[in-house]
PDB file of C-alpha atoms in Angstrom:
ATOM      1  CA  MET A   1      -4.548  29.313  -9.168  1.00 42.00           C
ATOM      2  CA  GLU A   2      -5.290  32.505  -7.245  1.00 40.00           C
ATOM      3  CA  PRO A   3      -6.712  32.027  -3.726  1.00 42.00           C
ATOM      4  CA  LEU A   4     -10.485  32.398  -3.671  1.00 43.00           C
ATOM      5  CA  ARG A   5     -11.739  35.372  -1.687  1.00 39.00           C
ATOM      6  CA  ASP A   6     -15.134  36.202  -0.261  1.00 41.00           C
ATOM      7  CA  HIS A   7     -16.060  39.730  -1.312  1.00 33.00           C
ATOM      8  CA  GLY A   8     -19.145  39.888   0.872  1.00 38.00           C
ATOM      9  CA  ALA A   9     -19.596  41.775   4.117  1.00 43.00           C
ATOM     10  CA  SER A  10     -16.511  41.841   6.308  1.00 52.00           C
ATOM     11  CA  CYS A  11     -16.421  40.438   9.822  1.00 63.00           C
ATOM     12  CA  LEU A  12     -15.059  43.323  11.850  1.00 54.00           C
ATOM     13  CA  PRO A  13     -14.807  41.497  15.212  1.00 47.00           C
ATOM     14  CA  MET A  14     -12.688  38.767  13.621  1.00 46.00           C
ATOM     15  CA  MET A  15     -10.478  41.333  11.892  1.00 48.00           C
ATOM     16  CA  ILE A  16      -9.919  43.156  15.185  1.00 47.00           C
ATOM     17  CA  MET A  17      -8.968  39.914  16.878  1.00 48.00           C
ATOM     18  CA  VAL A  18      -6.420  39.087  14.207  1.00 46.00           C
ATOM     19  CA  LEU A  19      -4.849  42.510  14.682  1.00 47.00           C
ATOM     20  CA  LEU A  20      -4.722  41.974  18.430  1.00 45.00           C
ATOM     21  CA  CYS A  21      -3.119  38.578  17.929  1.00 52.00           C
ATOM     22  CA  LEU A  22      -0.495  40.079  15.671  1.00 39.00           C
ATOM     23  CA  GLY A  23       0.245  42.858  18.113  1.00 38.00           C
ATOM     24  CA  GLY A  24       0.814  40.863  21.286  1.00 38.00           C
ATOM     25  CA  ALA A  25       1.536  37.527  22.879  1.00 38.00           C
ATOM     26  CA  ALA A  26      -2.069  36.308  22.872  1.00 41.00           C
ATOM     27  CA  CYS A  27      -1.532  34.283  19.705  1.00 51.00           C
ATOM     28  CA  GLY A  28       2.088  33.307  20.345  1.00 55.00           C
ATOM     29  CA  GLN A  29       4.309  33.801  17.330  1.00 80.00           C
ATOM     30  CA  LEU A  30       1.657  33.068  14.722  1.00 94.00           C
ATOM     31  CA  SER A  31       0.911  35.585  11.994  1.00 94.00           C
ATOM     32  CA  ASP A  32      -1.186  35.780   8.843  1.00 91.00           C
ATOM     33  CA  ASP A  33       1.866  36.584   6.670  1.00 93.00           C
ATOM     34  CA  PHE A  34       4.291  34.010   8.054  1.00 95.00           C
ATOM     35  CA  TYR A  35       5.021  32.405   4.656  1.00 97.00           C
ATOM     36  CA  ASP A  36       4.497  35.417   2.388  1.00 95.00           C
ATOM     37  CA  ASP A  37       8.173  35.620   1.469  1.00 96.00           C
ATOM     38  CA  SER A  38       9.325  32.019   1.986  1.00 97.00           C
ATOM     39  CA  CYS A  39       6.412  30.214   0.283  1.00 97.00           C
ATOM     40  CA  PRO A  40       4.233  32.752  -1.566  1.00 96.00           C
ATOM     41  CA  LYS A  41       2.230  30.088  -3.429  1.00 96.00           C
ATOM     42  CA  LEU A  42       1.211  28.300  -0.230  1.00 97.00           C
ATOM     43  CA  GLU A  43      -2.476  29.191  -0.175  1.00 96.00           C
ATOM     44  CA  SER A  44      -2.916  28.622  -3.908  1.00 97.00           C
ATOM     45  CA  ILE A  45      -1.422  25.147  -3.557  1.00 98.00           C
ATOM     46  CA  VAL A  46      -3.681  24.277  -0.622  1.00 98.00           C
ATOM     47  CA  GLN A  47      -6.773  25.676  -2.316  1.00 97.00           C
ATOM     48  CA  ALA A  48      -6.146  23.722  -5.511  1.00 98.00           C
ATOM     49  CA  ARG A  49      -5.789  20.404  -3.703  1.00 98.00           C
ATOM     50  CA  VAL A  50      -8.835  20.968  -1.491  1.00 98.00           C
ATOM     51  CA  ALA A  51     -10.908  22.039  -4.495  1.00 98.00           C
ATOM     52  CA  ALA A  52      -9.932  18.873  -6.371  1.00 98.00           C
ATOM     53  CA  ALA A  53     -10.765  16.694  -3.361  1.00 97.00           C
ATOM     54  CA  MET A  54     -14.150  18.364  -2.923  1.00 96.00           C
ATOM     55  CA  LYS A  55     -14.912  18.030  -6.621  1.00 96.00           C
ATOM     56  CA  ALA A  56     -14.445  14.283  -6.202  1.00 96.00           C
ATOM     57  CA  GLU A  57     -16.378  14.198  -2.917  1.00 94.00           C
ATOM     58  CA  LEU A  58     -18.133  17.319  -1.675  1.00 93.00           C
ATOM     59  CA  ARG A  59     -18.232  16.231   1.969  1.00 92.00           C
ATOM     60  CA  MET A  60     -14.407  16.313   2.089  1.00 96.00           C
ATOM     61  CA  GLY A  61     -14.670  19.978   3.060  1.00 96.00           C
ATOM     62  CA  ALA A  62     -16.424  18.981   6.279  1.00 95.00           C
ATOM     63  CA  SER A  63     -13.930  16.166   6.852  1.00 96.00           C
ATOM     64  CA  LEU A  64     -10.952  18.534   6.639  1.00 97.00           C
ATOM     65  CA  LEU A  65     -12.624  20.914   9.075  1.00 97.00           C
ATOM     66  CA  ARG A  66     -13.184  18.059  11.517  1.00 96.00           C
ATOM     67  CA  LEU A  67      -9.582  16.905  11.108  1.00 98.00           C
ATOM     68  CA  HIS A  68      -8.372  20.340  12.246  1.00 98.00           C
ATOM     69  CA  PHE A  69     -10.752  20.281  15.237  1.00 97.00           C
ATOM     70  CA  HIS A  70      -9.599  16.826  16.360  1.00 97.00           C
ATOM     71  CA  ASP A  71      -5.966  17.820  15.963  1.00 98.00           C
ATOM     72  CA  CYS A  72      -6.248  20.982  18.056  1.00 97.00           C
ATOM     73  CA  PHE A  73      -8.062  19.322  20.970  1.00 96.00           C
ATOM     74  CA  VAL A  74      -5.177  16.878  21.534  1.00 96.00           C
ATOM     75  CA  ASN A  75      -1.719  18.315  22.282  1.00 94.00           C
ATOM     76  CA  GLY A  76      -2.807  21.585  20.676  1.00 96.00           C
ATOM     77  CA  CYS A  77      -2.715  22.375  16.954  1.00 97.00           C
ATOM     78  CA  ASP A  78       0.510  20.487  16.262  1.00 97.00           C
ATOM     79  CA  GLY A  79      -0.360  17.982  13.525  1.00 97.00           C
ATOM     80  CA  SER A  80      -0.047  15.085  15.968  1.00 97.00           C
ATOM     81  CA  ILE A  81      -3.248  13.523  14.593  1.00 98.00           C
ATOM     82  CA  LEU A  82      -1.350  12.754  11.374  1.00 98.00           C
ATOM     83  CA  LEU A  83       1.340  10.590  12.988  1.00 98.00           C
ATOM     84  CA  ASP A  84       1.289   6.820  12.451  1.00 97.00           C
ATOM     85  CA  GLY A  85       2.421   4.216  15.008  1.00 95.00           C
ATOM     86  CA  ALA A  86       1.168   2.224  17.959  1.00 94.00           C
ATOM     87  CA  GLU A  87       0.106   5.388  19.839  1.00 94.00           C
ATOM     88  CA  SER A  88      -1.400   7.058  16.784  1.00 97.00           C
ATOM     89  CA  GLU A  89      -4.353   9.314  17.468  1.00 97.00           C
ATOM     90  CA  LYS A  90      -5.833   7.904  14.274  1.00 97.00           C
ATOM     91  CA  LEU A  91      -6.511   4.707  16.229  1.00 96.00           C
ATOM     92  CA  ALA A  92      -8.330   6.426  19.100  1.00 95.00           C
ATOM     93  CA  ALA A  93     -12.036   5.614  19.339  1.00 94.00           C
ATOM     94  CA  PRO A  94     -13.264   9.122  18.354  1.00 93.00           C
ATOM     95  CA  ASN A  95     -11.056   9.058  15.228  1.00 94.00           C
ATOM     96  CA  LEU A  96     -10.984   5.437  14.048  1.00 90.00           C
ATOM     97  CA  ASN A  97     -13.191   4.918  10.980  1.00 85.00           C
ATOM     98  CA  SER A  98     -14.407   8.464  11.525  1.00 87.00           C
ATOM     99  CA  VAL A  99     -11.801  11.172  10.865  1.00 94.00           C
ATOM    100  CA  ARG A 100     -10.976  11.429   7.175  1.00 94.00           C
ATOM    101  CA  GLY A 101      -8.884  13.494   4.775  1.00 96.00           C
ATOM    102  CA  TYR A 102      -5.395  12.295   5.634  1.00 98.00           C
ATOM    103  CA  GLU A 103      -4.645  11.617   1.965  1.00 98.00           C
ATOM    104  CA  VAL A 104      -5.567  15.202   1.064  1.00 98.00           C
ATOM    105  CA  ILE A 105      -3.136  16.545   3.652  1.00 98.00           C
ATOM    106  CA  ASP A 106      -0.421  14.215   2.325  1.00 98.00           C
ATOM    107  CA  ALA A 107      -1.014  15.420  -1.241  1.00 98.00           C
ATOM    108  CA  ILE A 108      -0.814  19.069  -0.186  1.00 98.00           C
ATOM    109  CA  LYS A 109       2.369  18.417   1.777  1.00 98.00           C
ATOM    110  CA  ALA A 110       3.964  16.654  -1.211  1.00 98.00           C
ATOM    111  CA  ASP A 111       3.184  19.660  -3.419  1.00 98.00           C
ATOM    112  CA  LEU A 112       4.653  22.036  -0.838  1.00 98.00           C
ATOM    113  CA  GLU A 113       7.824  19.995  -0.469  1.00 97.00           C
ATOM    114  CA  LYS A 114       8.370  20.576  -4.178  1.00 97.00           C
ATOM    115  CA  ALA A 115       7.517  24.274  -4.090  1.00 97.00           C
ATOM    116  CA  CYS A 116       9.202  25.262  -0.820  1.00 97.00           C
ATOM    117  CA  PRO A 117      10.875  22.224   0.782  1.00 97.00           C
ATOM    118  CA  GLY A 118      11.172  21.977   4.547  1.00 96.00           C
ATOM    119  CA  LEU A 119       9.314  25.198   5.273  1.00 97.00           C
ATOM    120  CA  VAL A 120       5.580  24.580   5.831  1.00 98.00           C
ATOM    121  CA  SER A 121       4.490  22.501   8.806  1.00 98.00           C
ATOM    122  CA  CYS A 122       1.872  19.789   8.587  1.00 98.00           C
ATOM    123  CA  ALA A 123      -0.005  21.570  11.393  1.00 98.00           C
ATOM    124  CA  ASP A 124      -0.308  24.675   9.224  1.00 98.00           C
ATOM    125  CA  VAL A 125      -1.398  22.549   6.266  1.00 98.00           C
ATOM    126  CA  VAL A 126      -4.233  21.105   8.375  1.00 98.00           C
ATOM    127  CA  ALA A 127      -5.342  24.600   9.444  1.00 98.00           C
ATOM    128  CA  LEU A 128      -5.314  25.930   5.881  1.00 98.00           C
ATOM    129  CA  ALA A 129      -7.060  22.866   4.475  1.00 98.00           C
ATOM    130  CA  ALA A 130      -9.869  23.404   6.992  1.00 98.00           C
ATOM    131  CA  LYS A 131     -10.134  27.058   5.946  1.00 98.00           C
ATOM    132  CA  TYR A 132     -10.596  26.117   2.299  1.00 98.00           C
ATOM    133  CA  GLY A 133     -12.970  23.295   3.196  1.00 97.00           C
ATOM    134  CA  VAL A 134     -15.175  25.947   4.811  1.00 97.00           C
ATOM    135  CA  LEU A 135     -14.747  28.551   2.089  1.00 96.00           C
ATOM    136  CA  LEU A 136     -15.385  26.176  -0.803  1.00 96.00           C
ATOM    137  CA  SER A 137     -18.532  24.974   0.977  1.00 95.00           C
ATOM    138  CA  GLY A 138     -19.878  28.512   0.821  1.00 94.00           C
ATOM    139  CA  GLY A 139     -18.660  29.551   4.257  1.00 95.00           C
ATOM    140  CA  PRO A 140     -16.704  32.619   5.343  1.00 95.00           C
ATOM    141  CA  ASP A 141     -13.168  33.517   4.404  1.00 94.00           C
ATOM    142  CA  TYR A 142     -10.838  34.212   7.304  1.00 93.00           C
ATOM    143  CA  ASP A 143      -7.121  34.818   7.748  1.00 93.00           C
ATOM    144  CA  VAL A 144      -5.473  31.728   9.183  1.00 95.00           C
ATOM    145  CA  LEU A 145      -2.661  32.626  11.555  1.00 96.00           C
ATOM    146  CA  LEU A 146       0.398  30.570  10.589  1.00 97.00           C
ATOM    147  CA  GLY A 147       3.790  29.589  11.931  1.00 97.00           C
ATOM    148  CA  ARG A 148       2.924  26.416  13.851  1.00 98.00           C
ATOM    149  CA  ARG A 149       5.532  23.698  14.072  1.00 97.00           C
ATOM    150  CA  ASP A 150       4.848  19.973  14.171  1.00 98.00           C
ATOM    151  CA  GLY A 151       4.694  17.878  17.316  1.00 97.00           C
ATOM    152  CA  LEU A 152       6.974  14.906  17.847  1.00 97.00           C
ATOM    153  CA  VAL A 153       4.530  12.564  19.596  1.00 96.00           C
ATOM    154  CA  ALA A 154       0.924  11.488  19.269  1.00 96.00           C
ATOM    155  CA  ASN A 155      -1.290  11.036  22.319  1.00 96.00           C
ATOM    156  CA  GLN A 156      -3.861   8.317  21.787  1.00 96.00           C
ATOM    157  CA  THR A 157      -4.913   8.327  25.449  1.00 96.00           C
ATOM    158  CA  LEU A 158      -5.688  12.040  25.376  1.00 95.00           C
ATOM    159  CA  ALA A 159      -7.599  11.601  22.117  1.00 96.00           C
ATOM    160  CA  ASN A 160      -9.718   8.910  23.758  1.00 95.00           C
ATOM    161  CA  ASN A 161     -10.364  10.948  26.902  1.00 93.00           C
ATOM    162  CA  ASN A 162     -10.494  14.613  25.910  1.00 92.00           C
ATOM    163  CA  LEU A 163     -12.230  14.893  22.539  1.00 94.00           C
ATOM    164  CA  PRO A 164     -15.880  15.972  22.811  1.00 92.00           C
ATOM    165  CA  SER A 165     -18.195  13.069  22.061  1.00 90.00           C
ATOM    166  CA  PRO A 166     -21.600  13.068  20.334  1.00 90.00           C
ATOM    167  CA  PHE A 167     -22.800  11.158  23.403  1.00 89.00           C
ATOM    168  CA  ASP A 168     -21.634  13.787  25.917  1.00 90.00           C
ATOM    169  CA  ASN A 169     -24.129  16.067  27.599  1.00 89.00           C
ATOM    170  CA  ILE A 170     -23.742  19.818  27.259  1.00 91.00           C
ATOM    171  CA  THR A 171     -22.135  20.280  30.659  1.00 91.00           C
ATOM    172  CA  VAL A 172     -19.382  17.817  29.755  1.00 92.00           C
ATOM    173  CA  ILE A 173     -18.854  19.360  26.328  1.00 93.00           C
ATOM    174  CA  ILE A 174     -18.575  22.865  27.789  1.00 93.00           C
ATOM    175  CA  GLN A 175     -15.941  21.575  30.211  1.00 94.00           C
ATOM    176  CA  ARG A 176     -13.960  19.889  27.425  1.00 95.00           C
ATOM    177  CA  PHE A 177     -13.876  23.189  25.556  1.00 96.00           C
ATOM    178  CA  LYS A 178     -12.910  25.049  28.731  1.00 96.00           C
ATOM    179  CA  ASP A 179     -10.022  22.622  29.233  1.00 95.00           C
ATOM    180  CA  VAL A 180      -8.424  23.858  25.992  1.00 95.00           C
ATOM    181  CA  GLY A 181      -9.152  27.539  26.587  1.00 95.00           C
ATOM    182  CA  LEU A 182     -12.454  27.885  24.723  1.00 96.00           C
ATOM    183  CA  ASN A 183     -15.754  29.021  26.218  1.00 95.00           C
ATOM    184  CA  THR A 184     -19.463  28.265  26.027  1.00 94.00           C
ATOM    185  CA  THR A 185     -19.962  30.629  23.102  1.00 95.00           C
ATOM    186  CA  ASP A 186     -17.268  28.720  21.212  1.00 97.00           C
ATOM    187  CA  VAL A 187     -19.173  25.488  21.876  1.00 96.00           C
ATOM    188  CA  VAL A 188     -22.213  26.829  20.049  1.00 96.00           C
ATOM    189  CA  ILE A 189     -20.310  28.533  17.240  1.00 97.00           C
ATOM    190  CA  LEU A 190     -18.040  25.587  16.448  1.00 97.00           C
ATOM    191  CA  SER A 191     -20.942  23.135  16.717  1.00 96.00           C
ATOM    192  CA  GLY A 192     -22.293  25.142  13.791  1.00 96.00           C
ATOM    193  CA  ALA A 193     -19.628  23.417  11.680  1.00 96.00           C
ATOM    194  CA  HIS A 194     -22.229  20.651  11.494  1.00 96.00           C
ATOM    195  CA  THR A 195     -23.991  22.751   8.892  1.00 95.00           C
ATOM    196  CA  ILE A 196     -21.949  20.564   6.508  1.00 95.00           C
ATOM    197  CA  GLY A 197     -20.970  16.904   6.654  1.00 92.00           C
ATOM    198  CA  ARG A 198     -22.501  13.602   7.561  1.00 93.00           C
ATOM    199  CA  SER A 199     -22.576  11.223  10.520  1.00 93.00           C
ATOM    200  CA  ARG A 200     -22.803   7.446  10.830  1.00 91.00           C
ATOM    201  CA  CYS A 201     -25.885   5.701  12.206  1.00 91.00           C
ATOM    202  CA  VAL A 202     -23.840   4.229  15.036  1.00 90.00           C
ATOM    203  CA  LEU A 203     -23.487   7.739  16.469  1.00 90.00           C
ATOM    204  CA  PHE A 204     -27.197   8.590  16.578  1.00 91.00           C
ATOM    205  CA  SER A 205     -29.214   5.354  16.283  1.00 87.00           C
ATOM    206  CA  GLY A 206     -29.567   5.180  20.069  1.00 85.00           C
ATOM    207  CA  ARG A 207     -32.019   8.049  19.743  1.00 87.00           C
ATOM    208  CA  LEU A 208     -34.233   5.966  17.444  1.00 84.00           C
ATOM    209  CA  ALA A 209     -34.725   2.667  19.292  1.00 71.00           C
ATOM    210  CA  ASN A 210     -38.333   1.511  19.605  1.00 57.00           C
ATOM    211  CA  PHE A 211     -39.494   4.655  17.858  1.00 50.00           C
ATOM    212  CA  SER A 212     -43.139   5.109  17.038  1.00 51.00           C
ATOM    213  CA  ALA A 213     -45.129   8.223  16.228  1.00 51.00           C
ATOM    214  CA  ALA A 214     -46.661   8.091  19.672  1.00 48.00           C
ATOM    215  CA  ASN A 215     -43.682   7.001  21.748  1.00 51.00           C
ATOM    216  CA  SER A 216     -40.108   8.020  20.981  1.00 52.00           C
ATOM    217  CA  VAL A 217     -37.302   7.158  23.370  1.00 62.00           C
ATOM    218  CA  ASP A 218     -35.951  10.630  22.534  1.00 80.00           C
ATOM    219  CA  PRO A 219     -38.746  13.190  22.625  1.00 84.00           C
ATOM    220  CA  THR A 220     -36.327  15.925  21.558  1.00 89.00           C
ATOM    221  CA  MET A 221     -36.243  14.577  17.979  1.00 90.00           C
ATOM    222  CA  ASP A 222     -38.842  15.520  15.384  1.00 91.00           C
ATOM    223  CA  PRO A 223     -41.025  12.416  14.777  1.00 87.00           C
ATOM    224  CA  ALA A 224     -40.845  12.605  10.981  1.00 90.00           C
ATOM    225  CA  LEU A 225     -37.045  12.881  11.062  1.00 91.00           C
ATOM    226  CA  ALA A 226     -36.790   9.999  13.526  1.00 89.00           C
ATOM    227  CA  SER A 227     -38.957   7.810  11.319  1.00 87.00           C
ATOM    228  CA  SER A 228     -36.878   8.453   8.210  1.00 90.00           C
ATOM    229  CA  LEU A 229     -33.634   7.860  10.100  1.00 91.00           C
ATOM    230  CA  GLN A 230     -34.949   4.614  11.533  1.00 89.00           C
ATOM    231  CA  GLN A 231     -35.589   3.387   8.014  1.00 88.00           C
ATOM    232  CA  LEU A 232     -32.076   4.409   6.996  1.00 89.00           C
ATOM    233  CA  CYS A 233     -30.344   2.702   9.886  1.00 89.00           C
ATOM    234  CA  ARG A 234     -32.496  -0.427  10.326  1.00 84.00           C
ATOM    235  CA  GLY A 235     -30.635  -3.658   9.614  1.00 76.00           C
ATOM    236  CA  GLY A 236     -27.374  -1.940   8.727  1.00 76.00           C
ATOM    237  CA  ASP A 237     -23.917  -2.182  10.231  1.00 79.00           C
ATOM    238  CA  GLY A 238     -24.050   1.321  11.670  1.00 82.00           C
ATOM    239  CA  ASN A 239     -21.918   2.857   8.942  1.00 86.00           C
ATOM    240  CA  GLN A 240     -24.726   4.288   6.837  1.00 89.00           C
ATOM    241  CA  THR A 241     -24.584   8.060   6.953  1.00 92.00           C
ATOM    242  CA  ALA A 242     -27.089  10.884   7.254  1.00 93.00           C
ATOM    243  CA  ALA A 243     -26.621  14.607   6.773  1.00 93.00           C
ATOM    244  CA  LEU A 244     -25.852  16.500   9.957  1.00 94.00           C
ATOM    245  CA  ASP A 245     -27.924  19.391   8.598  1.00 93.00           C
ATOM    246  CA  ALA A 246     -31.050  17.925   7.039  1.00 87.00           C
ATOM    247  CA  GLY A 247     -32.352  20.182   4.297  1.00 82.00           C
ATOM    248  CA  SER A 248     -29.109  22.098   3.733  1.00 84.00           C
ATOM    249  CA  ALA A 249     -26.465  19.397   3.907  1.00 82.00           C
ATOM    250  CA  ASP A 250     -23.818  20.817   1.595  1.00 84.00           C
ATOM    251  CA  ALA A 251     -24.172  24.568   2.173  1.00 89.00           C
ATOM    252  CA  PHE A 252     -22.302  26.381   4.915  1.00 94.00           C
ATOM    253  CA  ASP A 253     -25.098  28.481   6.403  1.00 94.00           C
ATOM    254  CA  ASN A 254     -27.122  28.944   9.586  1.00 95.00           C
ATOM    255  CA  HIS A 255     -29.714  26.290   8.730  1.00 95.00           C
ATOM    256  CA  TYR A 256     -28.168  23.981  11.351  1.00 96.00           C
ATOM    257  CA  PHE A 257     -29.438  26.296  14.102  1.00 97.00           C
ATOM    258  CA  LYS A 258     -32.904  26.447  12.580  1.00 96.00           C
ATOM    259  CA  ASN A 259     -32.930  22.644  12.681  1.00 95.00           C
ATOM    260  CA  LEU A 260     -32.142  22.572  16.385  1.00 96.00           C
ATOM    261  CA  LEU A 261     -35.095  24.821  17.170  1.00 95.00           C
ATOM    262  CA  ALA A 262     -37.307  22.452  15.143  1.00 95.00           C
ATOM    263  CA  LYS A 263     -35.975  19.366  16.995  1.00 94.00           C
ATOM    264  CA  LYS A 264     -34.097  18.233  13.886  1.00 94.00           C
ATOM    265  CA  GLY A 265     -30.589  17.994  15.303  1.00 94.00           C
ATOM    266  CA  LEU A 266     -29.047  14.659  14.272  1.00 94.00           C
ATOM    267  CA  LEU A 267     -26.722  14.063  17.206  1.00 94.00           C
ATOM    268  CA  SER A 268     -27.823  14.253  20.815  1.00 92.00           C
ATOM    269  CA  SER A 269     -24.890  16.589  21.496  1.00 93.00           C
ATOM    270  CA  ASP A 270     -26.222  18.972  18.832  1.00 95.00           C
ATOM    271  CA  GLN A 271     -29.834  18.885  19.958  1.00 94.00           C
ATOM    272  CA  GLY A 272     -28.670  19.285  23.539  1.00 93.00           C
ATOM    273  CA  LEU A 273     -27.669  22.871  22.767  1.00 95.00           C
ATOM    274  CA  VAL A 274     -31.397  23.628  22.851  1.00 93.00           C
ATOM    275  CA  SER A 275     -33.134  20.711  24.525  1.00 88.00           C
ATOM    276  CA  SER A 276     -30.833  19.400  27.240  1.00 80.00           C
ATOM    277  CA  PRO A 277     -31.868  20.224  30.816  1.00 76.00           C
ATOM    278  CA  ASP A 278     -28.208  20.411  31.889  1.00 67.00           C
ATOM    279  CA  GLY A 279     -26.709  23.614  30.608  1.00 63.00           C
ATOM    280  CA  ALA A 280     -28.965  24.291  27.644  1.00 77.00           C
ATOM    281  CA  ALA A 281     -30.026  27.636  29.104  1.00 80.00           C
ATOM    282  CA  ALA A 282     -26.476  28.850  28.504  1.00 81.00           C
ATOM    283  CA  THR A 283     -26.551  27.849  24.848  1.00 92.00           C
ATOM    284  CA  ARG A 284     -30.173  28.140  23.702  1.00 92.00           C
ATOM    285  CA  ALA A 285     -30.124  31.925  23.376  1.00 92.00           C
ATOM    286  CA  LEU A 286     -27.075  31.752  21.096  1.00 94.00           C
ATOM    287  CA  VAL A 287     -28.720  29.111  18.928  1.00 96.00           C
ATOM    288  CA  GLN A 288     -31.748  31.374  18.559  1.00 94.00           C
ATOM    289  CA  ALA A 289     -29.569  34.372  17.695  1.00 95.00           C
ATOM    290  CA  TYR A 290     -27.648  32.490  15.007  1.00 96.00           C
ATOM    291  CA  SER A 291     -30.851  31.046  13.559  1.00 96.00           C
ATOM    292  CA  TYR A 292     -32.090  34.595  12.953  1.00 95.00           C
ATOM    293  CA  ASN A 293     -28.831  36.154  11.761  1.00 95.00           C
ATOM    294  CA  SER A 294     -26.719  34.233   9.254  1.00 93.00           C
ATOM    295  CA  GLN A 295     -24.096  36.965   8.894  1.00 95.00           C
ATOM    296  CA  ARG A 296     -23.505  37.050  12.643  1.00 95.00           C
ATOM    297  CA  PHE A 297     -22.916  33.302  12.641  1.00 96.00           C
ATOM    298  CA  LEU A 298     -20.476  33.443   9.726  1.00 96.00           C
ATOM    299  CA  CYS A 299     -18.509  36.275  11.313  1.00 95.00           C
ATOM    300  CA  ASP A 300     -18.435  34.657  14.744  1.00 97.00           C
ATOM    301  CA  PHE A 301     -17.433  31.337  13.197  1.00 97.00           C
ATOM    302  CA  SER A 302     -14.428  33.001  11.560  1.00 96.00           C
ATOM    303  CA  ASP A 303     -13.455  34.462  14.918  1.00 95.00           C
ATOM    304  CA  ALA A 304     -13.833  31.113  16.697  1.00 97.00           C
ATOM    305  CA  MET A 305     -11.717  29.307  14.101  1.00 97.00           C
ATOM    306  CA  VAL A 306      -8.873  31.743  14.770  1.00 95.00           C
ATOM    307  CA  ARG A 307      -9.195  31.066  18.508  1.00 96.00           C
ATOM    308  CA  MET A 308      -9.336  27.306  18.053  1.00 96.00           C
ATOM    309  CA  GLY A 309      -6.331  27.381  15.731  1.00 96.00           C
ATOM    310  CA  ASN A 310      -4.340  29.031  18.499  1.00 95.00           C
ATOM    311  CA  ILE A 311      -4.733  26.199  21.009  1.00 96.00           C
ATOM    312  CA  ALA A 312      -1.194  25.549  22.307  1.00 96.00           C
ATOM    313  CA  PRO A 313       0.705  25.877  19.012  1.00 96.00           C
ATOM    314  CA  LEU A 314       4.375  24.940  18.887  1.00 96.00           C
ATOM    315  CA  THR A 315       6.444  27.876  17.662  1.00 94.00           C
ATOM    316  CA  GLY A 316      10.033  29.049  17.547  1.00 93.00           C
ATOM    317  CA  SER A 317      12.429  26.126  17.993  1.00 93.00           C
ATOM    318  CA  ALA A 318       9.840  23.733  19.479  1.00 96.00           C
ATOM    319  CA  GLY A 319       8.898  20.607  17.525  1.00 96.00           C
ATOM    320  CA  GLN A 320      10.013  20.395  13.903  1.00 97.00           C
ATOM    321  CA  ILE A 321       8.846  20.840  10.320  1.00 98.00           C
ATOM    322  CA  ARG A 322       8.072  17.276   9.274  1.00 97.00           C
ATOM    323  CA  LYS A 323       9.053  16.247   5.778  1.00 96.00           C
ATOM    324  CA  LYS A 324       6.304  13.629   5.834  1.00 97.00           C
ATOM    325  CA  CYS A 325       3.203  14.250   7.901  1.00 98.00           C
ATOM    326  CA  SER A 326       2.776  10.677   9.123  1.00 97.00           C
ATOM    327  CA  ALA A 327       6.241  10.409  10.724  1.00 97.00           C
ATOM    328  CA  VAL A 328       8.797  12.523  12.523  1.00 97.00           C
ATOM    329  CA  ASN A 329      11.996  13.328  10.651  1.00 95.00           C
TER     330      ASN A 329
END
């Protein structure tokens, strides 16, 4: 299966950044051709598995993207989120019963161990799976920089304390991004990943309590949306899900930003990019810009994914190439 390519308009800023990364130390020892000789079928193998998973369940594309995000924010992009054990990041509150797609990563890794054993890290598999989750959802193509090695330890405490939460205000979220080397613009761009995927009622039902058309506890939510969500979540166990991007749930586009301007953000952390009094001025203008210009969002998202994928990667002789993603060798 040949890797799918987007033949639309190119994203020049992202392309320039990749060239800069390849020409200096800014992106460590990662490169976009790291496996070209040693495992030439790598991307085709990843694409095929992600395509099959998304055919069975379309939202898996969003889940794989989120898996990459939650990996990179803890110990850097080292595949530590995949490790089992008492300190597993899988068991941290932001990940438990929330992060999904581990079985897709395991299937890809098994295929790669047959095609090119001992060569491709689980961390790189996670990064590539996220890329194809985006692309097969209609999002942009981008060159994933590769050459990460796998971490040896998970960090459940850091996962509990450092991952951005849907309950955090914008000031806190901006700081959490800053702590891993990302900026306020990255907050807005990467929040745009919520153009696909779903969220559980437990993560947004606090915005709906005692709702009525005349008196909402959260005036930043559109009344009609709040009413429909209240019906969805009432009497449930909190695990019912709603689309993060109402009206365009399965298409990777800029509709998410249009929703925020119409008070239709599902999570308080999303709506806070426009409506929060603490820091929203720094993010509102970007939301407006992306709502008007889809191509700018897609190009900037590609750029931001390259930056996020370069958070503290292990390279050279650090870490290892795990044979099985859930355990060290």
